[in-house]
Short mmCIF file of C-alpha atoms in Angstrom, two decimals:
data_model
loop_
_atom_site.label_atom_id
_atom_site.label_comp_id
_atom_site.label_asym_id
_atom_site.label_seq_id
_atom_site.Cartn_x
_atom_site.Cartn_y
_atom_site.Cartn_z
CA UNK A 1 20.20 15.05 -10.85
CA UNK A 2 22.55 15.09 -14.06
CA UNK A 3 21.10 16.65 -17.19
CA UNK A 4 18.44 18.20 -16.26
CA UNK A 5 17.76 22.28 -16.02
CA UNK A 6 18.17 24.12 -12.96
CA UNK A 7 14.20 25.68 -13.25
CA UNK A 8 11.97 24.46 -11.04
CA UNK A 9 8.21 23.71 -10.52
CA UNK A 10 6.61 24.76 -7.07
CA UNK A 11 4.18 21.52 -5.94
CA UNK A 12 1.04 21.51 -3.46
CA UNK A 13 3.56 19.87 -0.62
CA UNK A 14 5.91 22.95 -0.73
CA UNK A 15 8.66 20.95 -2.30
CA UNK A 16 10.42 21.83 -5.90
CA UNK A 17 10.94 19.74 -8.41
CA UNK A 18 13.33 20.14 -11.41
CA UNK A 19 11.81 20.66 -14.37
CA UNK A 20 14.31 18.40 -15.91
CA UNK A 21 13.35 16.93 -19.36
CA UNK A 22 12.93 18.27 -23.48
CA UNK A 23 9.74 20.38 -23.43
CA UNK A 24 9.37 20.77 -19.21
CA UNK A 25 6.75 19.57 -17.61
CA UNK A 26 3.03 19.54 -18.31
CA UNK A 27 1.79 21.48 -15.06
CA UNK A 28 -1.67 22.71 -14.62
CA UNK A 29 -2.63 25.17 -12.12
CA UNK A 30 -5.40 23.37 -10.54
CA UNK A 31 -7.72 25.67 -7.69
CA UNK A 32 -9.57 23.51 -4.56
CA UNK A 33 -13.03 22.72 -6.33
CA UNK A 34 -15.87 23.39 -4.66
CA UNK A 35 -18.39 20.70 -3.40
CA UNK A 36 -21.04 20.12 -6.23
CA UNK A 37 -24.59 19.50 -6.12
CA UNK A 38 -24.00 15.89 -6.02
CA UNK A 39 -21.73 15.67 -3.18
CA UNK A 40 -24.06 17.66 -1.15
CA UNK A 41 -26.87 15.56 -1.20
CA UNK A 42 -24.42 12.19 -0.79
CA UNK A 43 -23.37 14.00 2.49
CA UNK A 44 -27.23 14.12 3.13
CA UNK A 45 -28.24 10.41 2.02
CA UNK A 46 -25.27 9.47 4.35
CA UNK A 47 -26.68 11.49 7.47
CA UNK A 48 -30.61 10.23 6.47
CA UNK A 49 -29.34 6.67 6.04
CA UNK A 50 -27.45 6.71 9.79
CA UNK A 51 -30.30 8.09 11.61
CA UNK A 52 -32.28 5.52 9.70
CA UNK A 53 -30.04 2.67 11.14
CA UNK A 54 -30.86 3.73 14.57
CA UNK A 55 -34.54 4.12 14.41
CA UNK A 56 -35.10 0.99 13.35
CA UNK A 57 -33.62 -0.85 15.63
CA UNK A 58 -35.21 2.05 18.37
CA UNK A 59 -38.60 1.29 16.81
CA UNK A 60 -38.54 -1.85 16.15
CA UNK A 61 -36.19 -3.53 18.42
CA UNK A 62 -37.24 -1.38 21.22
CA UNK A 63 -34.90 -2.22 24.55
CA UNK A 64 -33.80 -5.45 23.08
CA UNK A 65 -32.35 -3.66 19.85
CA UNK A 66 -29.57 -2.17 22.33
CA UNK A 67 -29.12 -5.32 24.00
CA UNK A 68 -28.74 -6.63 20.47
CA UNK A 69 -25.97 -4.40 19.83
CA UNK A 70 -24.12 -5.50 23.09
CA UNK A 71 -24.36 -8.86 22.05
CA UNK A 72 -22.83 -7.99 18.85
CA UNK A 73 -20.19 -6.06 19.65
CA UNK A 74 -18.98 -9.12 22.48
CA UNK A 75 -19.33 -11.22 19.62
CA UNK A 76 -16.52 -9.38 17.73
CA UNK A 77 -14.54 -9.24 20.69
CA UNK A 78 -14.65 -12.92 21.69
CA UNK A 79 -13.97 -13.69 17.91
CA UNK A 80 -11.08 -11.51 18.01
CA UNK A 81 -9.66 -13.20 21.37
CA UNK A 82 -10.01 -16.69 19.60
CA UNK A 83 -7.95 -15.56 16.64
CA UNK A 84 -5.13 -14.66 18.63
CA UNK A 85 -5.17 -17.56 20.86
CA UNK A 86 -5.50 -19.70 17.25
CA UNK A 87 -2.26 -18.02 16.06
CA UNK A 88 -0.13 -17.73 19.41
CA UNK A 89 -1.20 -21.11 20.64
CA UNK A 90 -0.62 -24.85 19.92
CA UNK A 91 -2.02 -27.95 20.78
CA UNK A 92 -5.62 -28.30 22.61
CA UNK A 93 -5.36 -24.61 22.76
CA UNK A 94 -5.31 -23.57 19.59
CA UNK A 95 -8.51 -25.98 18.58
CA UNK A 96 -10.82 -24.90 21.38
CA UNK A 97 -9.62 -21.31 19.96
CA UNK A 98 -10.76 -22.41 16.43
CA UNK A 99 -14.30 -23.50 17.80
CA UNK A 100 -15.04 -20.91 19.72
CA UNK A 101 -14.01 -18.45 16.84
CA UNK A 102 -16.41 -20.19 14.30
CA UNK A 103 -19.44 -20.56 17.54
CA UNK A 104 -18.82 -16.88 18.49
CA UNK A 105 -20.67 -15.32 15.31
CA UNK A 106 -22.82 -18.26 14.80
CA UNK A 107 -23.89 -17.56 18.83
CA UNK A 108 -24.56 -14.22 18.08
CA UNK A 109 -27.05 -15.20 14.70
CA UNK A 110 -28.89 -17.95 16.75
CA UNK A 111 -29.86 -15.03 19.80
CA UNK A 112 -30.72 -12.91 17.23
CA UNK A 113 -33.07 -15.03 15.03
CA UNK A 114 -34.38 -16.46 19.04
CA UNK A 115 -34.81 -12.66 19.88
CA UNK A 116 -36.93 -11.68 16.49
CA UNK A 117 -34.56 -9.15 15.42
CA UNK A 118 -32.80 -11.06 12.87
CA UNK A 119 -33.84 -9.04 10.28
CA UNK A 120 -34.08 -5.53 12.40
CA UNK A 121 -30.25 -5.98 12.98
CA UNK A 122 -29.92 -7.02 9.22
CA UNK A 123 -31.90 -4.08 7.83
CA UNK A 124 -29.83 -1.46 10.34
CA UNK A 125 -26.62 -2.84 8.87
CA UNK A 126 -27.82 -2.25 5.29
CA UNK A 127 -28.49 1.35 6.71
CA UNK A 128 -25.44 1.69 8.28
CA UNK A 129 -23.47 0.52 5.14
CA UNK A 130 -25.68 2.65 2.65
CA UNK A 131 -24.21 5.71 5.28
CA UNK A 132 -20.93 4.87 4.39
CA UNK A 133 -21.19 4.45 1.07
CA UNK A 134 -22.84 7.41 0.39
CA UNK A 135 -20.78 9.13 3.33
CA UNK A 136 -17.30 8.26 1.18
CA UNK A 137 -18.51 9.16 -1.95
CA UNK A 138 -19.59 12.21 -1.01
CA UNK A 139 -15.89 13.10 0.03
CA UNK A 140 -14.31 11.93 -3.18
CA UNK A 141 -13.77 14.12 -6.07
CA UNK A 142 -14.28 11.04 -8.19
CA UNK A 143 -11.20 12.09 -9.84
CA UNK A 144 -7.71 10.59 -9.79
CA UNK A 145 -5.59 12.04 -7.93
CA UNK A 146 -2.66 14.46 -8.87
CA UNK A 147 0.33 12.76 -9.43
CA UNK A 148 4.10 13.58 -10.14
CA UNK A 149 4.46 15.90 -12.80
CA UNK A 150 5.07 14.68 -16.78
CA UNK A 151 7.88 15.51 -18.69
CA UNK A 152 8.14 15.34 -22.67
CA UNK A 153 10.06 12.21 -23.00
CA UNK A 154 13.40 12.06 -25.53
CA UNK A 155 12.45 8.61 -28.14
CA UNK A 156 15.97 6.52 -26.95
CA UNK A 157 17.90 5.11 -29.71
CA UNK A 158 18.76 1.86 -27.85
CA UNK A 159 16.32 0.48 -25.69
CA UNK A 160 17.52 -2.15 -23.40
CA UNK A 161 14.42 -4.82 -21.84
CA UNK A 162 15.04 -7.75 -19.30
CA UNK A 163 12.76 -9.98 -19.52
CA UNK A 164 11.51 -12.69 -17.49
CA UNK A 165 9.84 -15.44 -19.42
CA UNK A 166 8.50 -17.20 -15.70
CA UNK A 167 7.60 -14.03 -14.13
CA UNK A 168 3.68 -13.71 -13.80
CA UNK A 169 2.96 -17.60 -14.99
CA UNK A 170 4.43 -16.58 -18.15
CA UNK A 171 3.15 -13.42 -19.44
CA UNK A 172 5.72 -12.58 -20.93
CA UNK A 173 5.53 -15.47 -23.55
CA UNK A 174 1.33 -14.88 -23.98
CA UNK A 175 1.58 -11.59 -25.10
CA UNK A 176 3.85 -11.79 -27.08
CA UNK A 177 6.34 -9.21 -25.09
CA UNK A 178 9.69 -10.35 -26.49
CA UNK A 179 8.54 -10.29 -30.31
CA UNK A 180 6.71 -6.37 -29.76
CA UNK A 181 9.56 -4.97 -27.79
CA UNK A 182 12.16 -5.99 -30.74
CA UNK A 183 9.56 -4.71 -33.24
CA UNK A 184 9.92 -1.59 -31.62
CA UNK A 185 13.49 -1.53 -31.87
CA UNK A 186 14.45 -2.88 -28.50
CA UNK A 187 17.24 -5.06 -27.26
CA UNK A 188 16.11 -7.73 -25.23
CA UNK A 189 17.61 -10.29 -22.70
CA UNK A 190 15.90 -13.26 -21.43
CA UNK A 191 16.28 -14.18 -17.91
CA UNK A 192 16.31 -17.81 -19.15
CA UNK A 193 19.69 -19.14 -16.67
CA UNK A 194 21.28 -21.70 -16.76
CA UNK A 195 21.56 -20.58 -13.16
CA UNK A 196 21.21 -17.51 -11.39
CA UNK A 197 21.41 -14.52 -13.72
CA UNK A 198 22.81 -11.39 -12.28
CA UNK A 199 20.20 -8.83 -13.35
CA UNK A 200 22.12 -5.33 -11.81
CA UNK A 201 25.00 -6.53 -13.56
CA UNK A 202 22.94 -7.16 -16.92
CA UNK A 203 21.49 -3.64 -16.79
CA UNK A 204 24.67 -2.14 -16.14
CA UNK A 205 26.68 -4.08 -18.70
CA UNK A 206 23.65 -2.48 -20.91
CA UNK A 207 24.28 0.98 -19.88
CA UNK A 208 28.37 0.70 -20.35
CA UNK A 209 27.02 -0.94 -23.93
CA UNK A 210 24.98 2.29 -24.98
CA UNK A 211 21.59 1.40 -24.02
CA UNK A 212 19.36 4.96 -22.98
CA UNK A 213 16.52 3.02 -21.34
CA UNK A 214 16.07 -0.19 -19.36
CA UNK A 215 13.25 -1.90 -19.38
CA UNK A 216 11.71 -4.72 -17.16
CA UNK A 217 9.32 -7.32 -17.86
CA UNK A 218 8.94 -9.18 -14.07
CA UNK A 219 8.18 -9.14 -10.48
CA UNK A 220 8.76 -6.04 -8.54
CA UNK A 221 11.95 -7.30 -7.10
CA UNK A 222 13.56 -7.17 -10.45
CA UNK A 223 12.31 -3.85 -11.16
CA UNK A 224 13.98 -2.55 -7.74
CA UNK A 225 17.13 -4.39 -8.82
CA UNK A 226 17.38 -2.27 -12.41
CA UNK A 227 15.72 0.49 -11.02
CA UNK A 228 19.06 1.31 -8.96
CA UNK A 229 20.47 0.89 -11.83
CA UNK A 230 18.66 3.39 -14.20
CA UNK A 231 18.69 5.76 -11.13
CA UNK A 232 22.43 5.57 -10.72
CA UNK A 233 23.22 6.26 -14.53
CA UNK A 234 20.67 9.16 -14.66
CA UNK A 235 19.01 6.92 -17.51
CA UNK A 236 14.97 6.29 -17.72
CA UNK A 237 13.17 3.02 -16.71
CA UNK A 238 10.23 1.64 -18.60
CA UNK A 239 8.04 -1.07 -16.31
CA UNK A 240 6.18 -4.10 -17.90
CA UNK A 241 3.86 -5.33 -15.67
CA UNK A 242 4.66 -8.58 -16.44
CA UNK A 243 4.51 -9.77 -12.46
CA UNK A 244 2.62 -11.87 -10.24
CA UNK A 245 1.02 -8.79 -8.51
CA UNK A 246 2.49 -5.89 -10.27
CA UNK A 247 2.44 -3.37 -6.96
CA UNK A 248 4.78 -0.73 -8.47
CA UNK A 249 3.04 -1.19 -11.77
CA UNK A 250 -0.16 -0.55 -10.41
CA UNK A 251 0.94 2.56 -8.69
CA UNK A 252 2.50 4.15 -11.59
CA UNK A 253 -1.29 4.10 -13.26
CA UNK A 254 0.23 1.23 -15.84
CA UNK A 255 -2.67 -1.15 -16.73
CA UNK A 256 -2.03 -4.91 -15.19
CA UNK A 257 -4.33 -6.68 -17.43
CA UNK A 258 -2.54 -5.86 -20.32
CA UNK A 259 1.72 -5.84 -20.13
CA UNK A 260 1.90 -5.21 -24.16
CA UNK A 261 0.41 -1.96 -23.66
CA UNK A 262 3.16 -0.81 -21.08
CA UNK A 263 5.37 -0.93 -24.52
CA UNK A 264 3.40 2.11 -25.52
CA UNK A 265 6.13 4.38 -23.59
CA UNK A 266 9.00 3.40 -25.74
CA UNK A 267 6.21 5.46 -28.87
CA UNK A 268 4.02 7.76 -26.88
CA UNK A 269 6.08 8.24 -23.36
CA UNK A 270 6.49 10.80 -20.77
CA UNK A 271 8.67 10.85 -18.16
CA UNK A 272 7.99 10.88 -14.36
CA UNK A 273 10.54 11.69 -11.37
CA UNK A 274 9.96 9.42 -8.51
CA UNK A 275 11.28 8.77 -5.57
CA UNK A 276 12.87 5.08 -4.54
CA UNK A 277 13.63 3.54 -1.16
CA UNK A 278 17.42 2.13 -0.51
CA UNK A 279 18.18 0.12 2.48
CA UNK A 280 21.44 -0.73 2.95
CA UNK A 281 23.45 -0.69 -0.58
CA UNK A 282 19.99 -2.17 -2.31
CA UNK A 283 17.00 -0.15 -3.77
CA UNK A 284 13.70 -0.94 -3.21
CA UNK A 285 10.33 0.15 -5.05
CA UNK A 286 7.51 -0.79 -2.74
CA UNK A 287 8.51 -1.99 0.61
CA UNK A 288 11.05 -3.85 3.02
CA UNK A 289 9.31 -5.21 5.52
CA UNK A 290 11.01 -6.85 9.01
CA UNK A 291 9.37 -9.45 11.63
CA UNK A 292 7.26 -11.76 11.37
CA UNK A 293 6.58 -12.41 7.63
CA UNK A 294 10.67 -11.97 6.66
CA UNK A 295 11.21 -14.62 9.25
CA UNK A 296 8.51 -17.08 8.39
CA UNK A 297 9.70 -16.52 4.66
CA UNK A 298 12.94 -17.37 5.31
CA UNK A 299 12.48 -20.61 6.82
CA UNK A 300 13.80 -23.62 4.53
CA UNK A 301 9.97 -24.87 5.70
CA UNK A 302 8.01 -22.24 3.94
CA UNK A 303 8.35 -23.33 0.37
CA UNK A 304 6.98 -27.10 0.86
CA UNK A 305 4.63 -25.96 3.49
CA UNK A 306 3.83 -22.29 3.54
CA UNK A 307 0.30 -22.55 5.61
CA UNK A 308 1.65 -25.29 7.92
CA UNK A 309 5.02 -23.08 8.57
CA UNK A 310 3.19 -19.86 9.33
CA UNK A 311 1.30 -21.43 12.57
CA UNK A 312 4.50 -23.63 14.00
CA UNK A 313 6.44 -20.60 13.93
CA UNK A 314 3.89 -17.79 14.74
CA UNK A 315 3.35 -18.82 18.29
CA UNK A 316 7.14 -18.72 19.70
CA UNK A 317 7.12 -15.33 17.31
CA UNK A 318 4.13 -13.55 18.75
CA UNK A 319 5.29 -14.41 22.32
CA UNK A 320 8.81 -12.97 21.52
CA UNK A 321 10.86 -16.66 22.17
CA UNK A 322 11.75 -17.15 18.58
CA UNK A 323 13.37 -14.20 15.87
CA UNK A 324 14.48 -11.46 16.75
CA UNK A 325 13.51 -8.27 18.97
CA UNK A 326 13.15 -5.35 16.73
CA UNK A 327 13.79 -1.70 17.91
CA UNK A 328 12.54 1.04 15.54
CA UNK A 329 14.17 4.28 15.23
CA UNK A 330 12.40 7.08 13.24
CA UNK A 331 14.25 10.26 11.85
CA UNK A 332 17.02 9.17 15.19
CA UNK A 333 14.05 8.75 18.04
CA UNK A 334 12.96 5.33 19.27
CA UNK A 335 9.44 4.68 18.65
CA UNK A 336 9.05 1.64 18.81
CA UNK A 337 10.78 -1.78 21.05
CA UNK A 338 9.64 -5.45 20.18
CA UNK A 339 7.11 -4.90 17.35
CA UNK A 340 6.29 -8.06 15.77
CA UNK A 341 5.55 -6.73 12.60
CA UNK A 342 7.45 -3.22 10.60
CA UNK A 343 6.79 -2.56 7.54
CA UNK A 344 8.86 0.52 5.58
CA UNK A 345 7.86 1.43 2.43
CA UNK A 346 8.73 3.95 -0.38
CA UNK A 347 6.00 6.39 0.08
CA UNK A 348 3.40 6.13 2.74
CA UNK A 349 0.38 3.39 1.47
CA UNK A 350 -3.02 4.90 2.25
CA UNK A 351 -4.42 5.42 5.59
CA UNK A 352 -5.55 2.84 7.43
CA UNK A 353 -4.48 -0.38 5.74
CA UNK A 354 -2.79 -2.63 8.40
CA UNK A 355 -1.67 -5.18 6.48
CA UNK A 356 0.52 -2.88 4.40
CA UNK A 357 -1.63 -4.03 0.84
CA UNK A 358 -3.16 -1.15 0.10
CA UNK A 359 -2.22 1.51 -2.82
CA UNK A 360 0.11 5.11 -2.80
CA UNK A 361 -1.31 7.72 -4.62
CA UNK A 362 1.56 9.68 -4.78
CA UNK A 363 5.37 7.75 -5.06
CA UNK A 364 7.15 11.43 -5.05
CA UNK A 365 6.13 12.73 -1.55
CA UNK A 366 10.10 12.36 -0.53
CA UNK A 367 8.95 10.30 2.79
CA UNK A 368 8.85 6.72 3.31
CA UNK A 369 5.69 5.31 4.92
CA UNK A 370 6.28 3.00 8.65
CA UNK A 371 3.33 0.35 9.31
CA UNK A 372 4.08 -1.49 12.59
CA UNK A 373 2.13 -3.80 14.82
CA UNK A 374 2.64 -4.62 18.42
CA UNK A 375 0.18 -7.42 20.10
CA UNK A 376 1.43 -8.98 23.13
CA UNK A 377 -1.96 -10.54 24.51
CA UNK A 378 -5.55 -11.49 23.86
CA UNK A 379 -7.33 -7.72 25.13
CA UNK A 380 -4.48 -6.07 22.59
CA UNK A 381 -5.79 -7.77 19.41
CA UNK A 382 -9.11 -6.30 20.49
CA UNK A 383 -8.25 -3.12 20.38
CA UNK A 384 -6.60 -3.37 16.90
CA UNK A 385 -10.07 -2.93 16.08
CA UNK A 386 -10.02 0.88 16.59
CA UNK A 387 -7.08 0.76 13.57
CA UNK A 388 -6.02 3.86 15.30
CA UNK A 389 -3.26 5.73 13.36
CA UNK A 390 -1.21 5.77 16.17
CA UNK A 391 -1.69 3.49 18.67
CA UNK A 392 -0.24 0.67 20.92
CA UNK A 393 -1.04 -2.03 18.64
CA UNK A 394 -0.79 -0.16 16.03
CA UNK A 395 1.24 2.81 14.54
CA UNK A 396 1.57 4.85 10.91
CA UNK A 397 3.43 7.05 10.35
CA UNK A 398 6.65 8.75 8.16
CA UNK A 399 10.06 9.23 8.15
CA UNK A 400 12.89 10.90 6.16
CA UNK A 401 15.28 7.58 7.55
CA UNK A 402 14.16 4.80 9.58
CA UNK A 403 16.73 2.06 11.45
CA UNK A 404 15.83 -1.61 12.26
CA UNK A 405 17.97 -2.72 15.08
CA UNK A 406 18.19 -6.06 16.39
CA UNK A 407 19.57 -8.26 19.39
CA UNK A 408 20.83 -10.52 16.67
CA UNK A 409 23.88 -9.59 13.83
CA UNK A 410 22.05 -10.18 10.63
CA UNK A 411 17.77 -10.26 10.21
CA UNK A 412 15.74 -11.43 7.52
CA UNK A 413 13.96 -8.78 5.58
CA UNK A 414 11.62 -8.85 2.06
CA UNK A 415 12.26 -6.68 0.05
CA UNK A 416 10.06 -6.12 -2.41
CA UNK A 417 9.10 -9.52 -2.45
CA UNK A 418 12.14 -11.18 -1.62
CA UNK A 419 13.95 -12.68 1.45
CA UNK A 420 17.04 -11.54 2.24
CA UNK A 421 19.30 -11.80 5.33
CA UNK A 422 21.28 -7.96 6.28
CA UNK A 423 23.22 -7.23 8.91
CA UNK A 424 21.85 -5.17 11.64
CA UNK A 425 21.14 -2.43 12.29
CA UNK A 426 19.24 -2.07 9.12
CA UNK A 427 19.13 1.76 7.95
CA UNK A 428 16.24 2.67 5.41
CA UNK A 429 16.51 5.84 3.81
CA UNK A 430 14.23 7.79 0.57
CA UNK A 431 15.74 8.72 -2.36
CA UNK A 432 13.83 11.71 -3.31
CA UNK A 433 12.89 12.02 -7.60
CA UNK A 434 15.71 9.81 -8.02
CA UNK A 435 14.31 7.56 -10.47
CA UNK A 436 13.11 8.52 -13.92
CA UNK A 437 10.19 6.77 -15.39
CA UNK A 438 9.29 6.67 -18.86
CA UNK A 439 5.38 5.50 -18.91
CA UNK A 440 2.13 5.16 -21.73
CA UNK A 441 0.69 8.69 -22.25
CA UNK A 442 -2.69 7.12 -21.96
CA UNK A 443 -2.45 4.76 -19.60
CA UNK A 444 -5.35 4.09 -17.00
CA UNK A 445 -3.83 5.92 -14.09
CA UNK A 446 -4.07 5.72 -10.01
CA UNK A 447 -7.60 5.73 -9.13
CA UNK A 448 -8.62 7.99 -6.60
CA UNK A 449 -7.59 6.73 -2.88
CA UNK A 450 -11.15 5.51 -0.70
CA UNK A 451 -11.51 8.93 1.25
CA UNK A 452 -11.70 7.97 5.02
CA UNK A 453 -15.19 8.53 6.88
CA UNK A 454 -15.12 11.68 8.30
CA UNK A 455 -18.18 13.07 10.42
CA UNK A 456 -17.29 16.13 11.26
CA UNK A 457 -16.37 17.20 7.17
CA UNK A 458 -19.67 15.56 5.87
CA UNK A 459 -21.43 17.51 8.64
CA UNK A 460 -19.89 20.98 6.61
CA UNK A 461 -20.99 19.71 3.23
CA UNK A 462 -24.46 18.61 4.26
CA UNK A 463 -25.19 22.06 5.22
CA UNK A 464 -23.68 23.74 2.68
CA UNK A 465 -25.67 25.44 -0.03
CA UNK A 466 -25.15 26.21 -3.92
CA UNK A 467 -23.86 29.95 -3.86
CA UNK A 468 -25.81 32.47 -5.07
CA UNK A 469 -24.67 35.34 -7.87
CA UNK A 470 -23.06 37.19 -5.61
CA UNK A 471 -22.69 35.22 -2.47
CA UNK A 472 -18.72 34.26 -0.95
CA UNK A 473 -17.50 31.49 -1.89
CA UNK A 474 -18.55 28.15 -0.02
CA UNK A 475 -16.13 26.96 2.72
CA UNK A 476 -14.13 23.93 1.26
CA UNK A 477 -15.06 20.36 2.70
CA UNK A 478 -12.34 20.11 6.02
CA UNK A 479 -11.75 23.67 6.72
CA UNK A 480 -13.10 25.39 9.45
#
């Protein structure tokens, strides 16, 4: 990247980083902590409160506590069949589907309560809940994660913001974002129209004007749109969470409650490297995602009548006779043929969130993240229920580059947000540290990501003990 030193900083994922920046980054040596008291006895509480689930319904439920469980578990299964037959049907079919999904857990309450072990079952789910509570916060650190390094950020002389006085029901207008920028010396631009404004070409005219910084109040689609930008003219990017849901906000640590205080860079900044997403020509900051959603977006239909377009379409989607049939090629290997659902985004989202919503801790691994799901019948959506990472129905993974190809020229896909039709095959690739970021010293930061519920490690730190003066160090939680 231009301007910035040659010197670099060795990270925990074995890649380098340039230093880049006045001052260099802030780096701290940090060592693996060991487990503390507290975690020890959370690993404990989680094993106690388990074993507790089961003898109570051993002791109290007796035979009829497993039967109970049986029971249950059909229950989820035949509520999981109706769902699918709800979506991928129509007509007569999809209303006995809706009944029997609403009877099958109210079946399953009434045999219970006929049974006696209404509140046995209840009481053994508190248990089993309290276990993994107790079981997840005994793997956390309970502090945020690491993220990208800081750099000492240069004050710019001419800060350029877009704003967008609709974006977010008007945030932009109710705190007062427009008045604060300027009071901090910044140019600003409304996105007001009349018509269509051209937003890359704003930012760039703003560059070729003398502007050092661009800054965005509005969704996350305009941020990817100046973000290439700012990236392509080696210039920092201030974000405003001035959105609807503020995704690429969030996961820079900015605080979504308050937009005004995102303003705090352009005073008390540093500077993060990040990495951005480009598919096709366009940049992206949180996600392009292909199949179903793009194409129910893009119908004319979804605007008037989003819930009412999302189940006339989804049956001839899900059974493959409408849209198109995706084939997914990671790093140049198929993986993937007919998924009705891809989702690529920059940086992998954590692990184990289907649906794609979830948060990245990190948006400078240099990988994008793949979410894809592939249901073709009833006994498939049941076994979406082991949310395996890498299953049939469903598969996560990442890639350096993944292509979208299609039996049709030109697909819908959102992009960040927004529906767009490209030309197949699609070609998503990352753009490692590409994009320079000039963010609040003191803003909230990413939260620590929900540890998944692992067995096997709380196991190790249940039956590990405080050292003793003198005594080796304690094996780390997950190593063997």
């Amino acid at each position: 990247m231009a301007g910035k030193p040659d010197d670099v900083t060795a990270q925990g994922d074995g890649r380098a980083h340039g230093a880049g920046g006045a001052g260099g980054p802030r780096v701290t040596d940090e060592q693996p902590k060991r487990p503390t008291g507290s975690q020890r006895w959370l690993a404990r509480l989680a094993f106690a409160a388990a074993i507790a689930a089961v003898v109570v319904l051993v002791l109290f439920g007796g035979l009829k506590s497993i039967a109970a469980l049986l029971v249950g578990f059909l229950g989820l299964a035949v509520a999981c069949v109706a769902a699918w037959w709800f979506l991928a049907h129509r007509g007569i079919v999809r209303w006995l589907a809706l009944v029997v999904l609403v009877a099958a857990p109210v079946s399953v309450i009434v045999v219970y309560v006929a049974a006696g072990l209404l509140w046995v079952v209840a009481l053994s789910l508190v248990l089993a809940a309290a276990a993994a509570t107790a079981g997840r916060a005994a793997l956390g650190t309970g502090d945020a994660p690491a993220g990208p390094p800081e750099y000492a950020a240069a004050r710019q002389r001419h800060p350029f913001m877009i704003m967008n006085p609709r974006s977010g029901g008007g945030k932009v207008g109710k705190f007062g974002l427009n008045g604060k920028a300027t009071a901090l010396g910044a140019e600003v631009a409304m996105l007001e129209g009349p018509g269509i404004v051209d937003v890359a070409a704003l930012a760039r005219h703003a560059v070729d004007g003398g502007a050092d910084l661009l800054g965005v109040a509005g969704g996350d689609g305009t941020q990817a749109l100046v973000a290439g930008v700012a990236a392509g003219r080696d210039i920092p990017m201030t974000v405003i969470s001035a959105g609807t849901r503020n995704h690429f906000a969030l996961d820079l640590g900015l605080d979504r409650d308050d937009p005004a205080s995102c303003l705090d860079a352009l005073t008390d900044g540093v500077e993060l490297h990040i990495d951005l997403g480009l598919i096709g020509d366009r940049t992206f900051v949180n996600n392009a995602s292909f199949g179903v959603y793009a194409e129910v977006v893009q119908s004319p239909a979804y605007r008037d009548d989003k819930s009412g377009t999302v189940l006339q379409m989804l049956p001839d989607m899900l059974s493959g006779h409408q849209g198109a049939h995706l084939v997914v090629r990671v790093d140049g290997r198929v993986i993937l043929d007919g998924p009705q659902a891809v989702l690529v985004s920059n940086n992998p989202y954590e692990a184990g969130d289907i649906a794609g919503l979830g948060r990245r801790a990190r948006l400078d691994q240099g990988v994008l993240g793949v979410l894809s799901v592939k249901i073709e019948n009833a006994a498939q959506a049941v076994g979406l229920l082991r949310r395996a990472q890498r299953s049939r129905e469903f598969t996560a993974l990442t890639a350096r580059e993944v292509v979208i190809d299609a039996d049709q020229p030109q697909i819908p896909v959102g992009i960040d947000g927004e529906s767009v039709l490209m030309p197949t095959p699609v070609r998503c690739t990352i753009r490692p540290l590409s994009l320079r970021v000039q963010v609040p010293r003191g803003r909230p930061g990413v939260p620590e990501p929900r540890p998944q519920l692992d067995w096997a490690r709380l196991r190790r730190l249940a039956l590990t003990f405080a050292r003793t003066a003198g005594a080796a160090p304690a094996t780390p939680p997950g190593t063997s």
